[in-house]
Amino acid sequence: MGSSSRRRQCGGGGGDALFFHSRHLLLILMCFNLLSSSSSSAAAAIASSWPSVDGGFASGAIDLGGGLHVFQTASFDQIWSTHQGGPDDLGASFFEPTQLPPGFHMLGTHSQPNTNPNPNLHGWILAGKDASTADAPAALKPPVDYTLIWTSSDAVIDQQEGGIAYFWLPVPPAGYRSVGHVITTSSPDKPPLDKIRCVRSDLTDQCQADAWLWGPTDAGDPDLTGFNVFNLRPGNGSDAAGVPIGTFVAQSSGLPGHPTVVACLKNQNSVNGSASSMPNLTQVEELFKTYAPWISLHPDEEFLPSTVDWFFANGSLLYEKGKEYNPTPIDPIGSNLPQGGSNDGVYWLDLPVESSDKERVKKGQLAGVEVYLHAKPALGATFTDIAVWVFYPFNGPGRAKVEFIKNVKLGRLGEHVGDWEHVTLRISNFNGLLQSVYFSQHSAGSWVDSADLEYRGGSRPVAYSSLHGHAMYPRPGLVLLGGGEKIGIRDDTAEGGAVVDTAAGFVVVAAEYLGKGAVVEPSWLNYMREWGPKIDYDVDEELADVRKLLIGRMRDEFDKMVSGLPKEVLGEEGPTGPKVKASWAGDEV
């Protein structure tokens, strides 16, 4: 077998250092450009408090149960690359892990599309170690053969690294599954059987093909009848046991979202509740202090966040269906809110009745503001998600852009009482590093890799809150919703406004994995109804003045855009609280 490789790594990824101590953490953080000198000492203090025992949080390796230990590495050899095909026709690069600790073996290779300018900064892959006892079946075994999936020998593409590539699927022994591919270059000979390991079937979980990474087509979309490379995704949710490996699936046909011939791993310890890879409460708090986001408000923002307690203490009311004439003042800590149940429309919250108090509470109270943290397992307890919830008493009216008319007011459309927004920090349980951040944007959102974030003060990312709507974005600017480049609802973010320092005021309100009583949940968290009233608008009446400004095609395009807006924009309806959101127990989507 011939090969040509080039080392791509971010230090501290392997060698004999199985367990991460503070000096290893700092080396990697500085390689990721996450730390400034002013924050290095804080991270060192945190790192020294992390355990250094096999399988514990941030110890370098995780015990998945059944005799399987895994190690996360960011050290790679580049095996093959091309600058054609795939997303944006920019090609992709393929890597295999290197500098693995003693006893650990490659489980597959890694790929990233060349759309990312720094592929070595955020990529990672897992290696496996057989820690099974003598009387138990081996957790890992070499394959018994290989099947050639595809070769680039006949592909009309620019092959930059390694020459001709051969993509191989390991043929596992009976009772085992393949969890990754092997790529060789230059020679069509099969790889050595000892090159990779297959995993015992009961230690694996089904994967689905997810994001398209590469294919030789230059059409911008995958040719589903030809060869493609897809990212792999296990089942989601805080209780899901599937563990991604950082590998991919190469297949000659198939669709994203369908089961694949390549499996993911399963954390048996997370299934039986004995996973020790999750951080304890003190570590959650220290992790948050390290990565606490700055929330940058728009310079023109009128409707600021507040604490929930301030909202209650300043005259907010609880309404009950059939008794609207007699609303109930809410206790400052929400102790008299209905608990549990479902959003049945029987109860809702609203602003104070008196006009001046109502307008004052709408504006929020930035002084003393707190964010509310929910810590939970992710991806089979190999990561920790810390959801950072922010409460705004009021969501302001929307605005639109219609071709050359840049700022069109939409009457009261978009207004509602009670606005819950969040960002989620995803932190590796292998080493305590921030891997990515989820930015919630109305009923959707997006994940952004840590290497692509904006930071202030070292390791703390910035989230930009949109004007009036409070959607979270990783960069300032204009996003148009529901239309295209020329027409849509405006989500404006900008620098120069007030900034919320979330590290200065936060409360951990839930961490179910720590066990009952570890975190005392506030009463308001278990209020499952709406945080504002529902008021149906006459949309035509609200938009009458806007439509007068538009003629012909512009009016038609505007009407089409409005008809596609979600119902929460077309009618004033308070949102439900954090615990009712699908992401509370599931993954961010």
Coordinates of C-alpha atoms in Angstrom, one line a residue:
M1 CA 0.0 0.0 0.0
G2 CA 1.4 3.4 -0.9
S3 CA 0.4 6.6 0.7
S4 CA 1.2 10.3 0.8
S5 CA 0.2 12.2 4.0
R6 CA 0.5 15.5 5.6
R7 CA 0.2 16.2 9.3
R8 CA -2.7 18.4 10.4
Q9 CA -3.1 18.7 14.1
C10 CA -3.8 21.0 17.0
G11 CA -1.4 20.1 19.9
G12 CA -2.1 17.9 22.8
G13 CA -4.1 15.4 20.8
G14 CA -2.3 12.2 21.5
G15 CA 1.1 10.7 22.4
D16 CA 1.5 9.0 25.8
A17 CA -0.6 11.6 27.6
L18 CA -3.8 9.7 28.1
F19 CA -5.2 12.1 30.7
F20 CA -5.6 15.9 30.4
H21 CA -4.1 18.1 33.1
S22 CA -4.1 21.8 33.1
R23 CA -1.1 22.3 31.0
H24 CA -2.6 20.1 28.2
L25 CA -5.9 21.9 28.3
L26 CA -4.2 25.3 28.1
L27 CA -2.0 24.2 25.2
I28 CA -5.1 23.1 23.2
L29 CA -7.1 26.2 24.2
M30 CA -4.4 28.5 22.9
C31 CA -4.1 26.4 19.7
F32 CA -7.8 27.0 19.2
N33 CA -7.3 30.7 19.8
L34 CA -9.7 30.6 22.7
L35 CA -7.6 32.0 25.4
S36 CA -5.9 35.3 25.9
S37 CA -3.2 35.7 28.6
S38 CA -5.8 37.4 30.9
S39 CA -8.0 34.3 30.9
S40 CA -5.3 31.6 31.0
S41 CA -4.9 31.6 34.7
A42 CA -8.7 31.2 35.2
A43 CA -8.7 28.2 32.9
A44 CA -5.7 26.7 34.6
A45 CA -7.5 26.9 38.0
I46 CA -10.5 25.2 36.5
A47 CA -8.5 22.5 34.8
S48 CA -6.7 21.6 38.1
S49 CA -10.1 20.8 39.7
W50 CA -11.1 18.3 37.0
P51 CA -10.6 14.6 37.8
S52 CA -7.7 12.7 36.3
V53 CA -9.2 9.2 36.6
D54 CA -10.1 6.9 33.7
G55 CA -13.6 7.7 32.5
G56 CA -14.1 10.8 34.6
F57 CA -15.0 14.2 33.2
A58 CA -12.3 15.8 31.1
S59 CA -9.8 12.9 31.8
G60 CA -9.1 12.3 28.1
A61 CA -10.8 8.9 27.8
I62 CA -14.4 7.8 28.4
D63 CA -15.5 4.3 29.5
L64 CA -18.6 3.5 27.4
G65 CA -19.1 0.2 29.2
G66 CA -18.8 -3.4 27.9
G67 CA -15.0 -3.1 27.9
L68 CA -14.9 -0.2 25.4
H69 CA -12.9 2.9 26.2
V70 CA -12.7 5.8 23.7
F71 CA -10.3 8.7 23.3
Q72 CA -11.0 12.0 21.4
T73 CA -8.1 13.3 19.3
A74 CA -7.6 16.3 17.0
S75 CA -4.2 15.0 15.6
F76 CA -4.5 13.9 12.0
D77 CA -2.5 12.8 9.0
Q78 CA -4.1 14.1 5.8
I79 CA -4.5 11.2 3.4
W80 CA -6.3 12.6 0.3
S81 CA -7.9 15.8 -0.8
T82 CA -9.5 17.3 -3.8
H83 CA -10.6 20.9 -4.6
Q84 CA -13.5 19.9 -6.8
G85 CA -17.0 18.5 -6.0
G86 CA -19.0 18.7 -2.9
P87 CA -20.7 21.7 -1.3
D88 CA -19.9 24.9 -3.3
D89 CA -17.7 22.7 -5.6
L90 CA -14.7 23.3 -3.3
G91 CA -13.8 19.7 -2.6
A92 CA -13.0 18.0 0.6
S93 CA -10.1 16.6 2.7
F94 CA -9.7 13.2 4.3
F95 CA -7.7 12.4 7.4
E96 CA -6.8 9.5 9.7
P97 CA -6.0 9.9 13.4
T98 CA -2.4 9.9 14.5
Q99 CA -0.4 10.0 17.8
L100 CA -2.9 7.8 19.6
P101 CA -2.2 6.8 23.2
P102 CA -0.9 3.2 23.9
G103 CA -3.6 0.6 23.4
F104 CA -5.9 2.7 21.3
H105 CA -6.8 1.9 17.7
M106 CA -8.2 3.7 14.7
L107 CA -12.0 3.2 14.2
G108 CA -12.3 5.1 11.0
T109 CA -11.2 8.1 9.0
H110 CA -12.5 11.7 9.1
S111 CA -13.6 14.1 6.4
Q112 CA -14.4 17.8 6.1
P113 CA -15.5 19.8 3.1
N114 CA -13.1 22.6 2.1
T115 CA -15.8 25.2 2.8
N116 CA -14.3 25.5 6.2
P117 CA -11.1 27.6 6.0
N118 CA -9.5 26.0 9.1
P119 CA -10.4 22.3 8.9
N120 CA -7.7 21.3 11.4
L121 CA -9.1 23.5 14.1
H122 CA -12.5 21.9 14.8
G123 CA -12.2 18.4 13.5
W124 CA -12.0 15.4 15.9
I125 CA -12.3 11.7 15.8
L126 CA -12.6 8.9 18.4
A127 CA -10.1 6.0 18.8
G128 CA -11.0 2.9 20.7
K129 CA -9.3 0.6 23.3
D130 CA -10.3 -2.9 24.2
A131 CA -10.6 -3.0 28.0
S132 CA -12.7 -6.1 28.2
T133 CA -12.0 -8.7 30.9
A134 CA -10.5 -12.1 30.1
D135 CA -13.8 -13.9 30.4
A136 CA -15.7 -11.5 28.2
P137 CA -15.8 -11.2 24.4
A138 CA -13.4 -8.6 23.0
A139 CA -14.8 -5.2 22.5
L140 CA -12.7 -4.6 19.4
K141 CA -11.5 -6.9 16.6
P142 CA -9.8 -6.4 13.3
P143 CA -11.8 -6.9 10.1
V144 CA -11.7 -10.1 8.2
D145 CA -11.5 -8.4 4.8
Y146 CA -12.3 -5.2 2.9
T147 CA -14.8 -4.2 0.3
L148 CA -13.8 -1.5 -2.2
I149 CA -16.6 1.2 -2.2
W150 CA -15.2 3.7 -4.7
T151 CA -12.0 4.8 -6.4
S152 CA -11.1 8.2 -7.8
S153 CA -9.1 6.6 -10.7
D154 CA -11.8 7.4 -13.3
A155 CA -13.0 10.6 -11.7
V156 CA -12.5 13.8 -13.6
I157 CA -11.4 15.9 -10.6
D158 CA -8.4 17.8 -9.3
Q159 CA -6.8 15.4 -6.8
Q160 CA -4.4 17.6 -4.7
E161 CA -3.2 15.2 -2.1
G162 CA -2.2 11.6 -2.3
G163 CA -3.0 10.8 -6.0
I164 CA -5.7 8.2 -6.7
A165 CA -7.9 7.3 -3.7
Y166 CA -9.5 4.0 -2.7
F167 CA -12.3 4.0 -0.2
W168 CA -12.6 0.7 1.7
L169 CA -15.4 -0.7 4.0
P170 CA -14.0 -3.1 6.6
V171 CA -15.8 -6.5 6.6
P172 CA -16.4 -7.2 10.3
P173 CA -16.2 -10.6 12.0
A174 CA -19.5 -12.2 13.0
G175 CA -21.0 -10.3 16.0
Y176 CA -19.1 -7.0 15.1
R177 CA -19.9 -3.9 13.1
S178 CA -17.8 -1.5 11.1
V179 CA -17.9 2.1 12.4
G180 CA -15.7 3.8 9.8
H181 CA -13.8 3.5 6.5
V182 CA -10.2 3.2 5.5
I183 CA -8.7 5.3 2.6
T184 CA -5.6 4.3 0.7
T185 CA -3.8 6.1 -2.1
S186 CA -1.6 5.3 -5.1
S187 CA -2.0 1.5 -4.8
P188 CA -5.2 -0.6 -5.3
D189 CA -4.0 -3.1 -2.7
K190 CA -6.2 -3.7 0.3
P191 CA -5.1 -2.1 3.6
P192 CA -3.6 -4.3 6.3
L193 CA -6.3 -6.0 8.4
D194 CA -4.6 -4.6 11.5
K195 CA -5.1 -1.0 10.2
I196 CA -8.6 -0.5 11.9
R197 CA -10.9 -2.1 14.4
C198 CA -14.5 -3.2 14.3
V199 CA -16.7 -2.9 17.3
R200 CA -18.8 -5.6 19.1
S201 CA -22.4 -5.2 17.9
D202 CA -24.0 -4.6 21.3
L203 CA -21.6 -1.6 21.8
T204 CA -22.9 0.1 18.6
D205 CA -26.0 2.1 17.7
Q206 CA -27.6 2.8 14.4
C207 CA -26.5 5.9 12.5
Q208 CA -28.1 8.1 9.9
A209 CA -26.5 9.8 7.0
D210 CA -26.6 13.5 7.8
A211 CA -24.8 16.5 6.1
W212 CA -23.4 16.0 2.7
L213 CA -19.6 16.3 2.9
W214 CA -18.4 15.5 -0.6
G215 CA -19.2 13.8 -4.0
P216 CA -17.5 14.2 -7.3
T217 CA -20.4 16.1 -8.8
D218 CA -20.0 19.8 -9.3
A219 CA -23.7 20.5 -9.3
G220 CA -23.8 21.9 -5.7
D221 CA -26.1 19.1 -4.6
P222 CA -25.3 15.3 -4.2
D223 CA -26.0 13.0 -7.1
L224 CA -28.0 10.5 -5.1
T225 CA -27.4 7.8 -7.7
G226 CA -23.6 8.2 -7.5
F227 CA -20.8 8.2 -4.9
N228 CA -21.2 10.5 -1.9
V229 CA -19.7 11.0 1.5
F230 CA -22.0 12.0 4.4
N231 CA -21.5 13.0 8.0
L232 CA -23.0 10.5 10.5
R233 CA -25.6 11.3 13.1
P234 CA -26.8 9.1 16.0
G235 CA -30.2 9.5 17.7
N236 CA -30.7 12.7 19.6
G237 CA -31.9 13.7 23.0
S238 CA -30.4 13.8 26.5
D239 CA -31.4 10.2 27.1
A240 CA -30.1 8.9 23.7
A241 CA -27.1 6.6 24.0
G242 CA -25.7 7.0 20.5
V243 CA -22.1 8.3 20.3
P244 CA -20.7 9.9 17.1
I245 CA -17.2 8.9 16.2
G246 CA -16.2 11.7 13.9
T247 CA -16.2 9.3 10.9
F248 CA -18.3 9.4 7.8
V249 CA -20.2 7.0 5.5
A250 CA -19.1 6.5 1.9
Q251 CA -21.8 5.0 -0.3
S252 CA -22.6 4.7 -4.0
S253 CA -26.2 5.5 -3.5
G254 CA -28.5 6.6 -0.7
L255 CA -30.3 9.5 1.0
P256 CA -29.5 11.7 4.0
G257 CA -31.5 10.6 7.0
H258 CA -31.5 6.9 6.1
P259 CA -29.7 4.2 8.1
T260 CA -26.2 3.4 7.0
V261 CA -23.8 0.4 6.8
V262 CA -21.5 2.2 9.1
A263 CA -22.6 2.3 12.8
C264 CA -22.1 4.7 15.6
L265 CA -21.1 3.7 19.1
K266 CA -23.4 3.3 22.1
N267 CA -22.6 4.4 25.7
Q268 CA -23.9 1.6 27.8
N269 CA -23.1 3.4 30.9
S270 CA -25.4 6.3 29.9
V271 CA -28.2 3.7 29.4
N272 CA -27.9 2.3 32.9
G273 CA -27.3 5.6 34.5
S274 CA -23.7 5.0 35.6
A275 CA -21.9 7.4 33.2
S276 CA -19.1 9.1 35.1
S277 CA -18.1 11.3 32.2
M278 CA -20.5 14.1 33.0
P279 CA -19.4 17.1 35.0
N280 CA -20.6 17.6 38.6
L281 CA -22.4 20.8 39.6
T282 CA -19.3 22.7 40.6
Q283 CA -17.7 21.8 37.3
V284 CA -20.8 22.9 35.4
E285 CA -20.5 26.3 37.1
E286 CA -16.8 26.6 36.4
L287 CA -17.2 25.6 32.8
F288 CA -19.9 28.2 32.4
K289 CA -17.6 30.9 33.8
T290 CA -15.0 29.9 31.3
Y291 CA -17.3 29.9 28.2
A292 CA -20.1 32.3 29.4
P293 CA -21.3 34.1 26.3
W294 CA -21.6 37.9 26.0
I295 CA -25.0 38.8 24.6
S296 CA -24.7 41.9 22.5
L297 CA -28.0 43.8 22.2
H298 CA -28.9 46.1 19.2
P299 CA -28.1 49.8 19.8
D300 CA -31.8 50.6 19.2
E301 CA -33.2 47.9 21.4
E302 CA -36.1 49.1 23.5
F303 CA -37.2 45.8 25.0
L304 CA -34.5 44.6 27.4
P305 CA -34.1 41.3 29.3
S306 CA -34.9 41.0 33.0
T307 CA -34.9 38.4 35.7
V308 CA -38.0 36.3 36.0
D309 CA -38.3 37.5 39.6
W310 CA -38.3 41.1 38.5
F311 CA -41.1 40.4 36.0
F312 CA -43.2 38.8 38.7
A313 CA -42.5 41.4 41.4
N314 CA -43.4 44.3 39.1
G315 CA -47.1 43.6 38.7
S316 CA -47.3 40.7 36.2
L317 CA -50.5 38.7 36.5
L318 CA -51.8 35.2 36.2
Y319 CA -55.0 34.7 34.3
E320 CA -57.4 31.7 34.4
K321 CA -59.9 30.9 31.6
G322 CA -63.4 31.9 32.7
K323 CA -62.0 34.1 35.5
E324 CA -60.4 36.8 33.4
Y325 CA -62.1 39.5 35.4
N326 CA -60.0 38.5 38.5
P327 CA -56.4 38.0 37.6
T328 CA -53.9 36.9 40.4
P329 CA -50.7 38.8 41.2
I330 CA -47.8 36.4 40.9
D331 CA -45.6 35.7 43.9
P332 CA -42.1 37.2 43.4
I333 CA -40.6 33.7 43.1
G334 CA -43.6 32.2 41.2
S335 CA -44.6 29.9 44.0
N336 CA -48.3 30.3 43.2
L337 CA -48.0 29.4 39.5
P338 CA -49.8 26.2 38.4
Q339 CA -47.3 23.3 38.4
G340 CA -46.9 20.6 35.8
G341 CA -49.6 19.5 33.4
S342 CA -49.6 20.7 29.8
N343 CA -50.2 23.9 27.8
D344 CA -54.0 23.4 27.9
G345 CA -55.0 27.1 27.4
V346 CA -56.4 27.4 30.9
Y347 CA -53.8 29.7 32.3
W348 CA -51.6 32.5 30.9
L349 CA -49.5 35.4 32.1
D350 CA -49.8 39.1 31.2
L351 CA -48.3 42.5 32.0
P352 CA -49.7 44.8 34.7
V353 CA -53.1 46.3 34.0
E354 CA -52.2 50.0 34.7
S355 CA -50.8 51.6 31.5
S356 CA -47.7 53.2 33.0
D357 CA -46.7 50.0 34.8
K358 CA -47.3 48.0 31.6
E359 CA -45.1 50.1 29.5
R360 CA -42.3 50.1 32.2
V361 CA -42.3 46.3 32.5
K362 CA -42.3 45.9 28.7
K363 CA -38.9 47.7 28.7
G364 CA -37.3 45.1 31.0
Q365 CA -34.5 45.7 33.6
L366 CA -30.9 45.2 32.6
A367 CA -29.5 45.9 36.0
G368 CA -29.1 42.6 37.9
V369 CA -30.2 40.5 35.0
E370 CA -29.6 36.7 35.3
V371 CA -29.5 33.9 32.8
Y372 CA -30.8 30.4 33.6
L373 CA -28.7 27.3 32.9
H374 CA -29.9 23.8 32.0
A375 CA -27.1 21.2 31.9
K376 CA -27.8 17.9 30.2
P377 CA -26.0 15.0 28.5
A378 CA -25.5 15.1 24.7
L379 CA -24.4 12.5 22.2
G380 CA -24.4 9.6 24.6
A381 CA -22.9 11.6 27.5
T382 CA -19.7 12.2 25.6
F383 CA -20.6 15.9 25.5
T384 CA -22.4 18.3 27.9
D385 CA -24.9 20.8 26.7
I386 CA -25.4 23.9 28.8
A387 CA -28.5 25.7 27.5
V388 CA -28.4 29.4 28.5
W389 CA -31.9 30.8 28.8
V390 CA -32.6 34.5 28.6
F391 CA -36.0 36.1 29.5
Y392 CA -37.4 39.2 27.9
P393 CA -40.7 40.6 29.3
F394 CA -41.7 41.7 25.8
N395 CA -41.0 40.9 22.2
G396 CA -41.3 44.0 20.0
P397 CA -43.0 44.5 16.6
G398 CA -41.5 43.2 13.4
R399 CA -40.2 45.1 10.4
A400 CA -39.6 44.0 6.8
K401 CA -37.5 44.9 3.8
V402 CA -39.3 45.0 0.5
E403 CA -36.8 45.5 -2.3
F404 CA -35.6 49.2 -2.2
I405 CA -37.9 50.0 0.8
K406 CA -35.5 48.9 3.5
N407 CA -37.5 49.4 6.7
V408 CA -41.2 48.6 6.6
K409 CA -43.1 48.6 9.9
L410 CA -45.5 45.8 10.3
G411 CA -47.9 47.3 12.8
R412 CA -48.2 45.1 15.9
L413 CA -47.2 41.9 14.1
G414 CA -44.6 40.1 16.1
E415 CA -45.5 41.6 19.4
H416 CA -46.0 39.2 22.4
V417 CA -45.6 39.2 26.1
G418 CA -42.9 36.9 27.5
D419 CA -40.0 36.0 25.2
W420 CA -37.6 33.1 26.0
E421 CA -34.4 32.9 23.9
H422 CA -31.3 30.8 24.4
V423 CA -27.9 29.8 23.2
T424 CA -26.4 26.3 24.0
L425 CA -22.8 25.6 24.7
R426 CA -21.7 22.1 23.7
I427 CA -18.6 21.0 25.7
S428 CA -16.5 17.9 25.2
N429 CA -16.6 15.5 28.2
F430 CA -13.2 14.2 27.0
N431 CA -11.3 17.4 27.7
G432 CA -13.7 20.2 28.7
L433 CA -13.2 22.1 25.5
L434 CA -16.0 24.1 23.9
Q435 CA -16.9 22.3 20.6
S436 CA -19.8 24.4 19.3
V437 CA -22.6 26.8 20.1
Y438 CA -26.2 26.7 19.1
F439 CA -27.9 30.0 18.4
S440 CA -31.7 30.0 18.7
Q441 CA -33.5 31.9 16.0
H442 CA -37.3 32.0 16.5
S443 CA -38.6 28.5 15.9
A444 CA -35.2 27.3 14.5
G445 CA -31.5 28.0 14.9
S446 CA -28.0 26.8 13.9
W447 CA -24.9 25.2 15.4
V448 CA -21.6 27.0 14.9
D449 CA -18.2 25.4 15.4
S450 CA -16.0 26.9 18.1
A451 CA -13.3 27.8 15.6
D452 CA -15.8 30.0 13.7
L453 CA -17.1 32.0 16.7
E454 CA -16.3 35.5 17.7
Y455 CA -14.7 35.8 21.2
R456 CA -14.1 38.5 23.7
G457 CA -12.0 38.2 26.8
G458 CA -10.4 35.0 25.6
S459 CA -12.6 31.9 25.7
R460 CA -16.1 33.6 25.8
P461 CA -18.1 33.7 22.6
V462 CA -20.4 36.5 21.5
A463 CA -24.1 36.2 20.7
Y464 CA -25.8 39.1 18.9
S465 CA -29.5 39.5 19.9
S466 CA -31.7 40.8 17.0
L467 CA -33.7 44.0 17.4
H468 CA -37.1 43.5 19.0
G469 CA -37.2 39.7 18.1
H470 CA -34.2 38.8 20.2
A471 CA -33.1 35.9 17.9
M472 CA -29.4 35.0 18.5
Y473 CA -26.7 35.2 15.8
P474 CA -23.0 34.6 15.8
R475 CA -22.2 37.7 13.8
P476 CA -23.8 41.2 13.5
G477 CA -25.7 42.0 10.3
L478 CA -29.0 41.7 8.6
V479 CA -30.9 38.4 8.1
L480 CA -34.1 38.3 6.0
L481 CA -36.7 35.7 7.1
G482 CA -39.3 34.2 4.9
G483 CA -38.3 35.7 1.7
G484 CA -35.0 36.1 -0.2
E485 CA -32.3 38.7 -0.7
K486 CA -34.8 41.4 -1.6
I487 CA -37.8 40.8 0.6
G488 CA -38.4 39.4 4.1
I489 CA -38.8 40.0 7.8
R490 CA -35.8 41.9 9.2
D491 CA -33.6 40.3 11.9
D492 CA -31.1 43.1 12.5
T493 CA -28.1 42.7 14.8
A494 CA -25.4 45.3 15.4
E495 CA -22.5 46.2 17.7
G496 CA -22.6 49.3 19.9
G497 CA -25.6 48.4 22.2
A498 CA -25.8 47.2 25.7
V499 CA -24.0 43.9 26.5
V500 CA -25.2 41.2 28.9
D501 CA -22.3 39.6 30.8
T502 CA -23.8 36.2 31.5
A503 CA -20.9 35.2 33.8
A504 CA -21.9 38.1 36.1
G505 CA -25.4 36.6 36.9
F506 CA -26.4 33.0 36.3
V507 CA -28.4 30.3 38.1
V508 CA -28.3 26.6 37.3
V509 CA -32.0 25.7 37.3
A510 CA -31.8 22.1 36.1
A511 CA -29.4 19.2 35.7
E512 CA -31.5 16.1 35.8
Y513 CA -28.6 13.7 35.3
L514 CA -27.1 14.7 38.7
G515 CA -30.1 13.1 40.4
K516 CA -33.1 14.2 42.4
G517 CA -32.4 17.1 44.7
A518 CA -29.0 18.0 43.3
V519 CA -30.5 21.2 41.7
V520 CA -33.6 22.8 43.2
E521 CA -35.8 23.8 40.3
P522 CA -37.6 27.2 40.7
S523 CA -41.4 27.0 40.6
W524 CA -41.7 29.0 37.4
L525 CA -39.7 26.4 35.5
N526 CA -42.5 23.9 36.0
Y527 CA -45.2 26.3 34.9
M528 CA -46.1 24.7 31.6
R529 CA -48.5 27.3 30.2
E530 CA -48.0 30.4 28.1
W531 CA -46.1 33.4 29.3
G532 CA -48.4 35.8 27.6
P533 CA -51.9 36.2 26.2
K534 CA -53.1 35.1 22.8
I535 CA -54.6 38.0 20.7
D536 CA -55.6 37.4 17.1
Y537 CA -54.9 40.3 14.8
D538 CA -56.7 41.3 11.7
V539 CA -53.6 40.9 9.5
D540 CA -55.1 42.9 6.6
E541 CA -55.8 45.8 8.9
E542 CA -52.4 45.8 10.4
L543 CA -50.7 45.7 7.0
A544 CA -53.0 48.1 5.2
D545 CA -50.7 51.1 5.3
V546 CA -47.8 48.9 4.2
R547 CA -49.6 47.5 1.2
K548 CA -50.6 51.1 0.0
L549 CA -46.9 51.7 -0.5
L550 CA -46.5 48.7 -2.8
I551 CA -47.6 48.1 -6.3
G552 CA -47.8 45.2 -8.7
R553 CA -45.2 42.5 -8.3
M554 CA -43.9 44.1 -5.1
R555 CA -47.3 43.8 -3.4
D556 CA -47.7 40.2 -4.6
E557 CA -44.2 39.2 -3.3
F558 CA -45.0 40.9 0.0
D559 CA -48.3 39.1 0.4
K560 CA -46.6 35.8 -0.4
M561 CA -44.0 36.5 2.3
V562 CA -46.6 37.3 4.9
S563 CA -48.7 34.2 4.2
G564 CA -45.6 32.1 4.9
L565 CA -44.9 33.5 8.3
P566 CA -45.3 31.3 11.3
K567 CA -48.5 31.8 13.4
E568 CA -46.6 33.3 16.3
V569 CA -45.8 36.2 14.1
L570 CA -49.3 36.7 12.7
G571 CA -51.0 36.6 16.1
E572 CA -49.8 37.8 19.5
E573 CA -49.3 34.7 21.6
G574 CA -47.0 34.3 24.5
P575 CA -44.5 31.5 24.3
T576 CA -44.2 28.6 26.6
G577 CA -41.3 28.3 29.1
P578 CA -38.0 26.5 28.6
K579 CA -39.2 23.1 29.9
V580 CA -41.9 22.9 27.3
K581 CA -39.5 23.4 24.4
A582 CA -38.6 20.3 22.3
S583 CA -34.9 21.0 22.9
W584 CA -35.3 20.6 26.7
A585 CA -35.1 16.8 26.4
G586 CA -34.1 16.6 22.7
D587 CA -31.3 17.9 20.7
E588 CA -31.2 21.4 19.1
V589 CA -32.6 21.3 15.6

